[in-house]
PDB file of C-alpha atoms in Angstrom:
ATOM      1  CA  UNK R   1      53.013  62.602 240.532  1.00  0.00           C
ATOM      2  CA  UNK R   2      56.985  62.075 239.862  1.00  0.00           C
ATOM      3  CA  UNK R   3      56.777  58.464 241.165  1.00  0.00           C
ATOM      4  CA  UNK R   4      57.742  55.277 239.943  1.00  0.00           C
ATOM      5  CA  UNK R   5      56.409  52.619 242.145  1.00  0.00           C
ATOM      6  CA  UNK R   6      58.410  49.145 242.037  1.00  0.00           C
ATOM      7  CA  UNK R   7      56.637  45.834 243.643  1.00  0.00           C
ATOM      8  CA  UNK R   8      57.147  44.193 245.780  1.00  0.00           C
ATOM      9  CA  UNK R   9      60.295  45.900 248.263  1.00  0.00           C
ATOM     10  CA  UNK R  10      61.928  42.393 248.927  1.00  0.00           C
ATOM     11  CA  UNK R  11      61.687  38.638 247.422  1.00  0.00           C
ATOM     12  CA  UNK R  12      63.383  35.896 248.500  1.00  0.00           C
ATOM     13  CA  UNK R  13      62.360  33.035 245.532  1.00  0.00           C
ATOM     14  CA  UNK R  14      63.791  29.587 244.779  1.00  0.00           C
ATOM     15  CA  UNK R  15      65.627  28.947 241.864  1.00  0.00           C
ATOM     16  CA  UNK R  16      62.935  26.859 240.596  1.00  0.00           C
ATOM     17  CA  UNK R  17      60.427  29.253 240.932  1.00  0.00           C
ATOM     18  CA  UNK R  18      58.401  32.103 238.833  1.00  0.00           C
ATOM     19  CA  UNK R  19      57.480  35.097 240.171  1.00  0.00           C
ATOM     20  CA  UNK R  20      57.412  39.082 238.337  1.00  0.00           C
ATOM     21  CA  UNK R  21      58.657  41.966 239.718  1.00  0.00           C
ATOM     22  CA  UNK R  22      56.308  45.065 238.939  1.00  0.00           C
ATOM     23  CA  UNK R  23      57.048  49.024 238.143  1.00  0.00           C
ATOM     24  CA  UNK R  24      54.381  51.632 237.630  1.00  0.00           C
ATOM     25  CA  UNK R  25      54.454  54.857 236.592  1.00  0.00           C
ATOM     26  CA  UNK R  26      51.795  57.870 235.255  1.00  0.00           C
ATOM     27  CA  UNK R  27      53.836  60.514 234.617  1.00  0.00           C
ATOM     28  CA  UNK R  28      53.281  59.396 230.802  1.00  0.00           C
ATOM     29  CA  UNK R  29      56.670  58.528 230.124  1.00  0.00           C
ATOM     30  CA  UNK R  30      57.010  56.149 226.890  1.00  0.00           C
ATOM     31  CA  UNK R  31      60.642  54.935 227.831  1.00  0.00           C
ATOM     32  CA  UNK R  32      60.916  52.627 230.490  1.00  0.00           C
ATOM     33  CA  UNK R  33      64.093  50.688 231.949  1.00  0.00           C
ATOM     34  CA  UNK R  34      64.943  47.823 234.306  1.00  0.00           C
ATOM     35  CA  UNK R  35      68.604  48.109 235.907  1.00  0.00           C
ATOM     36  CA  UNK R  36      70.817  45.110 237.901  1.00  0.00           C
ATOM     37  CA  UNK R  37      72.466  46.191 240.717  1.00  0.00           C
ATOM     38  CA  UNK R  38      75.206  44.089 242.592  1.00  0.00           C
ATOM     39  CA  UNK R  39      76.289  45.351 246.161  1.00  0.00           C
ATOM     40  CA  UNK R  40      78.222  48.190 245.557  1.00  0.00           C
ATOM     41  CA  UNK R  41      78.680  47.975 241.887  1.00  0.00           C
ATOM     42  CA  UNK R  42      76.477  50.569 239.523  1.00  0.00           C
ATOM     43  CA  UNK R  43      73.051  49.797 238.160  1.00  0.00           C
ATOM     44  CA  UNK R  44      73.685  47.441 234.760  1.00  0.00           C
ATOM     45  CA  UNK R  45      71.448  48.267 232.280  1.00  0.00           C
ATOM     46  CA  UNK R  46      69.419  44.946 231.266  1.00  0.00           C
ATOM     47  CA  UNK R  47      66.362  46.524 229.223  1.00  0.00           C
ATOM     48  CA  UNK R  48      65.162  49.316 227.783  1.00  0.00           C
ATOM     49  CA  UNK R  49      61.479  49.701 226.007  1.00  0.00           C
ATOM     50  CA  UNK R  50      60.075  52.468 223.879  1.00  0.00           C
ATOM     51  CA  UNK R  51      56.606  53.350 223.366  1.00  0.00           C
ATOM     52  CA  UNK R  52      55.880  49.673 224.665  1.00  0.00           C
ATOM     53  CA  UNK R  53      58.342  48.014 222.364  1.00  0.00           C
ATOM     54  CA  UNK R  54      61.710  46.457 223.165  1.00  0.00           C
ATOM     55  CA  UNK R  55      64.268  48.526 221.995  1.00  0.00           C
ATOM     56  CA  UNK R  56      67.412  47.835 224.368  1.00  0.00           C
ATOM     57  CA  UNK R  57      68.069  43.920 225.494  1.00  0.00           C
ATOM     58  CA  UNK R  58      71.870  44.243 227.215  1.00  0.00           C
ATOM     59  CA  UNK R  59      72.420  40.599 226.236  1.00  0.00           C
ATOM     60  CA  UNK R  60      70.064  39.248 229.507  1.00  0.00           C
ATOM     61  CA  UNK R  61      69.575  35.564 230.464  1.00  0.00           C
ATOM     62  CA  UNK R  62      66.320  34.304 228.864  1.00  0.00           C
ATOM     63  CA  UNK R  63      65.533  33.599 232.649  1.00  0.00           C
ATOM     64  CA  UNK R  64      64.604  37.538 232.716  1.00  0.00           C
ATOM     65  CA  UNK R  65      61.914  38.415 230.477  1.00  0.00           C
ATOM     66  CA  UNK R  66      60.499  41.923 230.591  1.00  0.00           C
ATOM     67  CA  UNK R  67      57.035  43.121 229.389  1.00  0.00           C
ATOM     68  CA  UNK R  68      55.728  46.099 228.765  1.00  0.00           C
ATOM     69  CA  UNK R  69      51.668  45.723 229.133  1.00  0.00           C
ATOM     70  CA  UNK R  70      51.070  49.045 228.579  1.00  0.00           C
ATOM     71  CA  UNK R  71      52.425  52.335 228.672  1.00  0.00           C
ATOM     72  CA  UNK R  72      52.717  52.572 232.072  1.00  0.00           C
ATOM     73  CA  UNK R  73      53.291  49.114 233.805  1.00  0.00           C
ATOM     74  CA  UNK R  74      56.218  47.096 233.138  1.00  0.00           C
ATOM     75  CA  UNK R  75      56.959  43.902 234.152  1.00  0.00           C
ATOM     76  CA  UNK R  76      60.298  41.371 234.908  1.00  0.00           C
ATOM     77  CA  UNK R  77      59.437  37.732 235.131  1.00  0.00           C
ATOM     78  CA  UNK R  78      61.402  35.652 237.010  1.00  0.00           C
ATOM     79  CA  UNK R  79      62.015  32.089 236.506  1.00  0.00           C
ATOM     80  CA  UNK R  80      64.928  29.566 237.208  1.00  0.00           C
ATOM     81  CA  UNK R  81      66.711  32.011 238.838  1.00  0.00           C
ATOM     82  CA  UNK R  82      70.768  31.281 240.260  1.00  0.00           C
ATOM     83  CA  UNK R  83      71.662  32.625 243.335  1.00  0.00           C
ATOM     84  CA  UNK R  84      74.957  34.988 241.565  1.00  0.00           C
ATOM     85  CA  UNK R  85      70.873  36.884 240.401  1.00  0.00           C
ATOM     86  CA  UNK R  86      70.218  38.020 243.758  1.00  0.00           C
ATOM     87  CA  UNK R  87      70.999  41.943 243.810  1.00  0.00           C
ATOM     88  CA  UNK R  88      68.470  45.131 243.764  1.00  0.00           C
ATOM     89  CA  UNK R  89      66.482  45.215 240.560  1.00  0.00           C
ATOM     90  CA  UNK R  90      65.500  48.728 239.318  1.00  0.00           C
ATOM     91  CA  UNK R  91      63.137  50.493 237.416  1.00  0.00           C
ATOM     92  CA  UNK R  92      63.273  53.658 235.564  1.00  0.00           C
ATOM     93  CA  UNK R  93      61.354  55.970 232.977  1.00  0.00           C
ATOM     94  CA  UNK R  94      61.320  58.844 230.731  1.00  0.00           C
ATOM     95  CA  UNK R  95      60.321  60.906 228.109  1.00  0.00           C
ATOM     96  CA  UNK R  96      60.547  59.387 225.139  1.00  0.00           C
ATOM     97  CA  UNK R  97      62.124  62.224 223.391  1.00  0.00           C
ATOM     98  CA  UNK R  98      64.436  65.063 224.142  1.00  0.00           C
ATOM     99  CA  UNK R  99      67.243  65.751 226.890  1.00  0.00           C
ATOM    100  CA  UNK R 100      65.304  64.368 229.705  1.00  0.00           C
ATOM    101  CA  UNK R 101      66.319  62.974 233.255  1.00  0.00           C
ATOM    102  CA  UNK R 102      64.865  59.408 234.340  1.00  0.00           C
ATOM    103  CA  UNK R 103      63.110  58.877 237.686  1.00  0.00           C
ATOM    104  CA  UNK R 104      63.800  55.969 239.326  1.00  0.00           C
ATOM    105  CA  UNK R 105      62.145  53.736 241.637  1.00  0.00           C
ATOM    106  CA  UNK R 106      63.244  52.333 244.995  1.00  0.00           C
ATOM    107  CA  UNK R 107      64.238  48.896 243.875  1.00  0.00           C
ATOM    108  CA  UNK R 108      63.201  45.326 244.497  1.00  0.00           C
ATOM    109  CA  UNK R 109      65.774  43.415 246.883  1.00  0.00           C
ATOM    110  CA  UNK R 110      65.521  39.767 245.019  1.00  0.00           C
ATOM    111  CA  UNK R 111      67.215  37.055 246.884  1.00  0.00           C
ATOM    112  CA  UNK R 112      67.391  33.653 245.396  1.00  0.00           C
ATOM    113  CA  UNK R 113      67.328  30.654 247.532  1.00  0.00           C
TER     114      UNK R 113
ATOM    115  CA  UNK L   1      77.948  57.382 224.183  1.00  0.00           C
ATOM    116  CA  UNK L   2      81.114  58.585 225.719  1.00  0.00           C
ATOM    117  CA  UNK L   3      82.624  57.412 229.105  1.00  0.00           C
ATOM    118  CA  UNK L   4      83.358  58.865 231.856  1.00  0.00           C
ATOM    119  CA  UNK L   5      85.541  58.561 234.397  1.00  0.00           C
ATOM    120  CA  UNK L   6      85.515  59.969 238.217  1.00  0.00           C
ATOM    121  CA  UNK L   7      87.487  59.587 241.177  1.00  0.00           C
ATOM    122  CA  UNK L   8      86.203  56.973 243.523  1.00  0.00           C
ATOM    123  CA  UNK L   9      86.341  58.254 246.444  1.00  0.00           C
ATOM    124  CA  UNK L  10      85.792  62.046 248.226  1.00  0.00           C
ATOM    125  CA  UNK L  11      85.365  63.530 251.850  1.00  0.00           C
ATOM    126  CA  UNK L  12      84.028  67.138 251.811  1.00  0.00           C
ATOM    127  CA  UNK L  13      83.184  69.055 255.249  1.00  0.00           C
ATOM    128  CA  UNK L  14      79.846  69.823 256.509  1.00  0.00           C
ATOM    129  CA  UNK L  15      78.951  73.011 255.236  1.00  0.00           C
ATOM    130  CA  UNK L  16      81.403  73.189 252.575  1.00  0.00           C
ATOM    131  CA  UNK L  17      81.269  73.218 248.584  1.00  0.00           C
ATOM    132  CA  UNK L  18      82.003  69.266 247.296  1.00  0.00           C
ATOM    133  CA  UNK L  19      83.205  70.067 244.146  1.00  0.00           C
ATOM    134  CA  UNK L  20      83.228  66.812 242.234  1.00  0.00           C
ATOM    135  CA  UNK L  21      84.858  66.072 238.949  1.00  0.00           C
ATOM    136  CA  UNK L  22      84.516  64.076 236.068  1.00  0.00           C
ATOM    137  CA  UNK L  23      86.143  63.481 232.994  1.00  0.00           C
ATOM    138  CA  UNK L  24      84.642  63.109 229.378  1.00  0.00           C
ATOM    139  CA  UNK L  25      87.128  63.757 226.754  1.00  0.00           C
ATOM    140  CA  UNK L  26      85.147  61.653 223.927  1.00  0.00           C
ATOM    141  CA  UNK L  27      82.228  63.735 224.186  1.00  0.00           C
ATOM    142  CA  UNK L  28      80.358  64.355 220.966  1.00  0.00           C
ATOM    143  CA  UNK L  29      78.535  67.461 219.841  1.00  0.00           C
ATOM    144  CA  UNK L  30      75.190  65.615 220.726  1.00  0.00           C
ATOM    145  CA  UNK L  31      75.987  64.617 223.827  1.00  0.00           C
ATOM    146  CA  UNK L  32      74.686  65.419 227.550  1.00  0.00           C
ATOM    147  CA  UNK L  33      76.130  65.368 230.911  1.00  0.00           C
ATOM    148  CA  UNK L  34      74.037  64.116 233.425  1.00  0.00           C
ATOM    149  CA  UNK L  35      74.326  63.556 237.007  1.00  0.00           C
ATOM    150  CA  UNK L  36      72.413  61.426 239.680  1.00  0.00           C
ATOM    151  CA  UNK L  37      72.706  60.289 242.769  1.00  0.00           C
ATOM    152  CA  UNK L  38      72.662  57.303 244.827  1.00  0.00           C
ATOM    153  CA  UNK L  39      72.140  57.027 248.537  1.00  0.00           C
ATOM    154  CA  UNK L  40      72.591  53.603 249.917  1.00  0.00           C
ATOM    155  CA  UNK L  41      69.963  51.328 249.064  1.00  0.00           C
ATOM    156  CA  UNK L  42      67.702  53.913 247.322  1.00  0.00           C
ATOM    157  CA  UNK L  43      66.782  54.026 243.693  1.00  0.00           C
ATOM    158  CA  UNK L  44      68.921  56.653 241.787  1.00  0.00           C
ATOM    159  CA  UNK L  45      67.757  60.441 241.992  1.00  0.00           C
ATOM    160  CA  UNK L  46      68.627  62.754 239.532  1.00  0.00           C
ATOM    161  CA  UNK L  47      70.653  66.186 240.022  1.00  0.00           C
ATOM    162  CA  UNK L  48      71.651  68.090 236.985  1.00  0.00           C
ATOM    163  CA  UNK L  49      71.856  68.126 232.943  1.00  0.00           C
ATOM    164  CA  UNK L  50      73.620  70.368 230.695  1.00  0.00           C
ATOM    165  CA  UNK L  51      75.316  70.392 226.886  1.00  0.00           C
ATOM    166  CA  UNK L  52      77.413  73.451 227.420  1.00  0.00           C
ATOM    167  CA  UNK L  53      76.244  76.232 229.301  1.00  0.00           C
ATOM    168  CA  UNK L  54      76.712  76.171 232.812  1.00  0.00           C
ATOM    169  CA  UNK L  55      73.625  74.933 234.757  1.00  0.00           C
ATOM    170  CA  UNK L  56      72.071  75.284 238.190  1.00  0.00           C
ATOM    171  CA  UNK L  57      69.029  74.246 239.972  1.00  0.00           C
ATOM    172  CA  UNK L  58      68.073  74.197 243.894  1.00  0.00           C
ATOM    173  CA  UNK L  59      70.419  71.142 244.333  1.00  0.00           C
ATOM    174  CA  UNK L  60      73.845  72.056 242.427  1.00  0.00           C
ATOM    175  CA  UNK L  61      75.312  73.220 239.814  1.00  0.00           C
ATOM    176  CA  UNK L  62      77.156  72.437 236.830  1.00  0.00           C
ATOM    177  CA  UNK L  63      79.968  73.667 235.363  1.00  0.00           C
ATOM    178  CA  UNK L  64      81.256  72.597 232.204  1.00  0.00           C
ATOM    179  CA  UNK L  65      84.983  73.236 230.569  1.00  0.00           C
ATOM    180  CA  UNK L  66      84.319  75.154 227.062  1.00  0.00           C
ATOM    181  CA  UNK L  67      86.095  72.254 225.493  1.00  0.00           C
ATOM    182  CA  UNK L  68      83.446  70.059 227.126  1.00  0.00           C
ATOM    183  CA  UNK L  69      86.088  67.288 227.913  1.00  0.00           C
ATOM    184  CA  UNK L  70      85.275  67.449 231.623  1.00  0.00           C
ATOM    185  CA  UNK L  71      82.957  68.810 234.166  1.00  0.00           C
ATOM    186  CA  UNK L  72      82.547  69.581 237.918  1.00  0.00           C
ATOM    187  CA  UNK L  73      78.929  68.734 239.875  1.00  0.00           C
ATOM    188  CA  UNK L  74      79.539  71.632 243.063  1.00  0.00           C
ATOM    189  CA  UNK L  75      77.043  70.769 245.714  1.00  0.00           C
ATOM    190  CA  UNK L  76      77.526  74.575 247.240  1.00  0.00           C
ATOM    191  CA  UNK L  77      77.140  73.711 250.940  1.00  0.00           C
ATOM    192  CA  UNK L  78      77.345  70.063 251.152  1.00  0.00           C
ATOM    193  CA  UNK L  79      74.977  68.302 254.263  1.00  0.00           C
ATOM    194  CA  UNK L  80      75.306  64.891 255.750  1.00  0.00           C
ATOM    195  CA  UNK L  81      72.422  64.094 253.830  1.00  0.00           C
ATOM    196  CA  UNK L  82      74.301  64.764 250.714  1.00  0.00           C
ATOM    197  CA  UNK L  83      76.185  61.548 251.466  1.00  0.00           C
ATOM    198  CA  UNK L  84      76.132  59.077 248.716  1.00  0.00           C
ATOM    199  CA  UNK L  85      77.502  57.496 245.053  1.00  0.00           C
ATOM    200  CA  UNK L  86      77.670  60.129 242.604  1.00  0.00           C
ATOM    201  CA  UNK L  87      77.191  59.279 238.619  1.00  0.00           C
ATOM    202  CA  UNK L  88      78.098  61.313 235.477  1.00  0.00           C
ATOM    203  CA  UNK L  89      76.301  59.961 232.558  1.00  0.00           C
ATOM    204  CA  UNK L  90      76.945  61.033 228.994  1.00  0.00           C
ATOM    205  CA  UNK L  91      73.896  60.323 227.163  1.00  0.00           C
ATOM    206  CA  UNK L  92      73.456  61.495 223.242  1.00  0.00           C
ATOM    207  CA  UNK L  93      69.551  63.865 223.309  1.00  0.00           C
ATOM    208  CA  UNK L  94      66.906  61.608 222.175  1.00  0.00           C
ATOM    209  CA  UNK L  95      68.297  58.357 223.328  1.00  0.00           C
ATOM    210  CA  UNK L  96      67.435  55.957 225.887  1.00  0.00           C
ATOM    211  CA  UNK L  97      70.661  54.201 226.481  1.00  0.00           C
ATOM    212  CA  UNK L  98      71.786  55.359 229.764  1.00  0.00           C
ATOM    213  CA  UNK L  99      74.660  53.619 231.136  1.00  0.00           C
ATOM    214  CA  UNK L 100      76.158  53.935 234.481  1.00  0.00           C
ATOM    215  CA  UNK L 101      79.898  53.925 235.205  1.00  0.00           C
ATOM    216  CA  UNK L 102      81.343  53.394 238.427  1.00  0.00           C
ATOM    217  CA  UNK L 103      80.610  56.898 240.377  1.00  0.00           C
ATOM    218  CA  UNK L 104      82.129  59.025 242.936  1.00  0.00           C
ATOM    219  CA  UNK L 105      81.531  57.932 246.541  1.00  0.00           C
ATOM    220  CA  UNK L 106      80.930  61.654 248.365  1.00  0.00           C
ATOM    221  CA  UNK L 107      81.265  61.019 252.319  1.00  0.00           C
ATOM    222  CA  UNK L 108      80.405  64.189 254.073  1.00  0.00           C
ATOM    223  CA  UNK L 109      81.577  65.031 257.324  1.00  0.00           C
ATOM    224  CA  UNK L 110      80.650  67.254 260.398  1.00  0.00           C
TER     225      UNK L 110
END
């Protein structure tokens, strides 16, 4: 299994909502990554954790916060969200260790109202 | 990690070899070249790696100068399917900051 599985495909949220965008993966990766990307722009990288832990936090509105529940579910919740936040959010992971591609998943489309 | 830096923009011929090039010239001793792609509205999908040796795999190969300043992703007979935003990463072994600059858009055409 080389998946990573985001959830959900689309949400459309208001900005005074909370909702959490979900990635899974068992390939037993221990490095794990959420991405930003903007309509034809490349993926910004927002966070990156290793072996569950926050290692990488690209300077990201508190209005993101990422968890890492276990090693291989992470999470991005959402709350009081602008509209300049809608894009395609995506998750990656890897081994930990070594010269190693990352597999990502398809992306959630987030649109905020 | 080093950056990189591609051409924008590319049209290749059905059938053909896209040869596509990117540059590297702060490369460190440590450091890989990676590429991935992206078709529109997909989740990135990776190609190739290599340090120095020349690399190939059942999607492409990899070709990299001996001064490792640059290197050139040949997709050996490019499809319409092989339409899409190309990336070059340089990414140091053992580290988890990968960074994406702005890519290569590849348009192939019959």
């Amino acid at each position: 299994d080389t998946e990573v599985t985001q959830t959900p495909k689309h949400l459309v949220m208001g900005m005074t909502n909370k909702k959490s965008l979900k990635c899974e993966q068992h390939m037993g990766h221990r490095a794990m990554y959420w991405y930003k990307q903007k309509a034809k722009k490349p993926p910004e990288l927002m966070f990156v954790y290793s072996y569950e832990k926050l290692s990488i936090n690209e300077s990201v509105p508190s209005r993101f916060s990422p968890e890492c529940p276990n090693s291989s579910l992470l999470n991005l919740h959402l709350h009081a969200l602008q509209p300049e936040d809608s894009a395609l959010y995506l998750c990656a992971s890897s081994r930990q260790t070594g010269s190693t591609e990352a597999f990502f998943g398809q992306g959630t489309r987030l649109t905020v109202v | 990690d080093a950056k990189t830096t591609q051409p924008p923009s590319m049209d290749c011929a059905e059938g053909r070899a896209a040869n596509l090039p990117c540059n590297h010239s702060t490369i460190s001793g440590n450091e890989y070249v990676y590429w991935y792609r992206q078709i529109h509205s997909q989740g990135p999908q990776y190609i190739i790696h290599g340090l120095k040796n020349n690399e190939t795999n059942e999607m492409a190969s990899l070709i990299i100068t001996e001064d490792r300043k640059s290197s050139t992703l040949i997709l050996p007979h490019a499809t319409l399917r092989d339409t899409a935003v190309y990336y070059c990463i340089v990414r140091r072994y053992n580290n988890n900051d990968m960074r994406f600059g702005a890519g290569t858009r590849l348009t192939v055409k019959p």
